[in-house]
XYZ file of C-alpha atoms in Angstrom:
167
model
C 86.687 106.057 108.945
C 84.970 104.486 105.697
C 87.950 105.337 103.485
C 89.994 104.015 106.161
C 88.268 100.860 106.029
C 88.515 100.552 102.317
C 92.280 101.003 102.518
C 92.810 98.486 105.172
C 91.734 95.949 102.750
C 94.822 96.092 100.738
C 97.207 94.753 103.599
C 94.921 92.061 104.367
C 94.558 90.910 100.579
C 97.946 90.996 100.138
C 98.888 89.174 103.136
C 96.137 86.605 102.853
C 97.819 85.671 99.538
C 101.196 85.113 100.770
C 100.132 83.658 104.069
C 99.970 79.931 103.008
C 103.403 80.095 101.441
C 104.612 82.053 104.791
C 103.384 79.415 106.938
C 104.916 76.830 104.886
C 108.293 78.222 105.018
C 108.036 79.156 108.916
C 106.864 75.458 109.492
C 109.722 74.021 107.238
C 112.300 76.325 109.065
C 113.318 77.590 105.571
C 116.206 79.757 105.204
C 114.567 81.971 102.808
C 112.306 83.046 105.569
C 113.954 86.445 106.355
C 114.167 87.194 102.288
C 110.259 86.421 102.061
C 109.281 88.692 105.017
C 111.622 91.404 103.770
C 110.144 91.428 100.450
C 106.706 91.173 101.900
C 107.748 94.350 103.988
C 109.036 96.248 101.273
C 105.757 95.298 99.139
C 103.679 96.617 101.929
C 105.900 99.821 102.405
C 105.994 100.518 98.608
C 101.931 100.752 98.853
C 101.763 101.919 102.356
C 104.021 105.443 101.861
C 102.768 106.671 98.590
C 99.215 106.268 99.975
C 99.712 107.605 103.199
C 101.722 110.637 101.604
C 99.795 111.142 98.705
C 96.337 110.637 100.853
C 97.446 113.469 102.980
C 98.377 115.524 100.359
C 94.950 114.983 98.359
C 92.712 114.540 101.278
C 90.566 117.873 100.649
C 89.877 116.583 97.145
C 89.191 112.945 98.320
C 86.825 114.376 100.640
C 85.382 116.755 98.101
C 84.814 113.582 96.215
C 83.272 111.394 98.700
C 81.460 114.082 100.818
C 80.865 116.965 98.516
C 82.110 120.702 98.714
C 80.230 121.504 101.889
C 81.816 118.813 103.680
C 85.149 120.168 102.956
C 85.256 122.908 105.409
C 82.584 121.971 107.712
C 83.762 121.940 111.323
C 81.977 121.035 114.354
C 84.842 121.878 116.776
C 87.366 125.019 117.060
C 90.707 124.612 115.440
C 93.217 122.105 116.741
C 97.114 122.194 116.781
C 96.751 125.235 114.484
C 94.404 123.268 111.999
C 90.757 123.473 111.382
C 89.012 120.320 112.732
C 87.442 119.172 109.734
C 87.012 116.001 107.880
C 90.283 116.703 105.932
C 92.210 116.951 109.005
C 90.653 113.478 110.213
C 91.326 111.752 107.186
C 95.168 112.858 107.398
C 95.379 111.494 110.768
C 93.700 108.452 109.787
C 96.028 107.828 106.947
C 98.810 107.829 109.233
C 97.455 105.058 111.273
C 96.329 103.310 107.915
C 100.114 103.209 106.956
C 101.123 102.037 110.517
C 98.444 99.211 110.215
C 100.130 97.807 106.787
C 103.212 97.018 109.138
C 101.315 95.759 112.021
C 99.330 93.517 110.077
C 102.497 91.861 108.373
C 103.755 91.007 112.157
C 100.308 89.754 113.051
C 100.124 87.707 110.106
C 103.474 86.338 110.808
C 102.868 85.688 114.616
C 99.885 83.379 113.606
C 101.914 81.863 110.868
C 104.530 80.803 113.532
C 101.350 79.366 115.552
C 101.713 82.104 118.286
C 97.927 83.221 117.852
C 97.084 82.339 121.483
C 99.890 84.835 122.332
C 97.940 87.301 120.591
C 94.728 87.030 122.729
C 95.908 89.058 125.591
C 97.710 91.814 123.897
C 94.486 92.367 121.308
C 92.574 92.603 124.346
C 94.892 95.061 126.105
C 94.909 97.159 122.732
C 90.873 97.256 122.736
C 91.045 98.607 126.353
C 93.706 101.185 125.821
C 92.085 102.256 122.488
C 88.979 102.885 124.515
C 90.665 104.679 127.230
C 92.311 107.006 124.628
C 88.897 107.607 123.073
C 87.434 108.228 126.370
C 90.031 110.850 127.095
C 90.243 112.431 123.743
C 86.770 112.220 122.094
C 85.362 114.957 124.633
C 87.816 117.279 124.116
C 88.723 116.947 120.644
C 85.459 114.856 119.062
C 86.126 113.186 115.904
C 89.823 114.338 115.790
C 89.975 112.665 119.169
C 88.892 109.586 117.639
C 91.625 109.826 114.605
C 94.240 110.214 116.954
C 93.280 107.539 119.262
C 93.133 105.172 116.307
C 96.694 106.466 115.201
C 98.346 106.069 118.825
C 96.805 102.407 118.867
C 98.041 101.305 115.660
C 101.567 102.764 116.908
C 101.434 100.760 120.081
C 100.387 97.661 118.011
C 103.072 97.822 115.656
C 105.850 98.395 118.513
C 104.414 95.402 120.426
C 104.116 92.947 117.544
C 107.364 94.263 116.017
C 109.096 93.187 119.455
C 106.928 90.040 119.908
C 108.049 88.922 116.089
C 111.597 89.020 116.704
């Protein structure tokens, strides 16, 4: 999760830089808004895809670098989905949620720039409750892999909801 925390600073920093411009363009109802949003989406996807795919491929050396050799193959639970339940597998799942988060951040920032932040309170509260329930369902059976899966499922729900709300 610490690796995920570091990765998630990237879309936040990027969107923090374009937020003032996006807010101004949306306030002015500029015809360039769709093009700016498309370029932001493309930029985020250009970062997220290689980071996610490359991270999944390189998860083992990343864990080796961060945690050491003994951490790479350590597993406290039996295999899941035919895969050993190691930190490597957990990181691979979390990298999927990170990639999804790049896009959900764009939708969230867009809604805030539109002045619709009040509309986000109830969904964010619901997402927290949904995440807690998914964690309660998955962690007893799948341990830290369940927590990683809960994070990815929650991110999918968030991006889907915000995508619809942003339209």
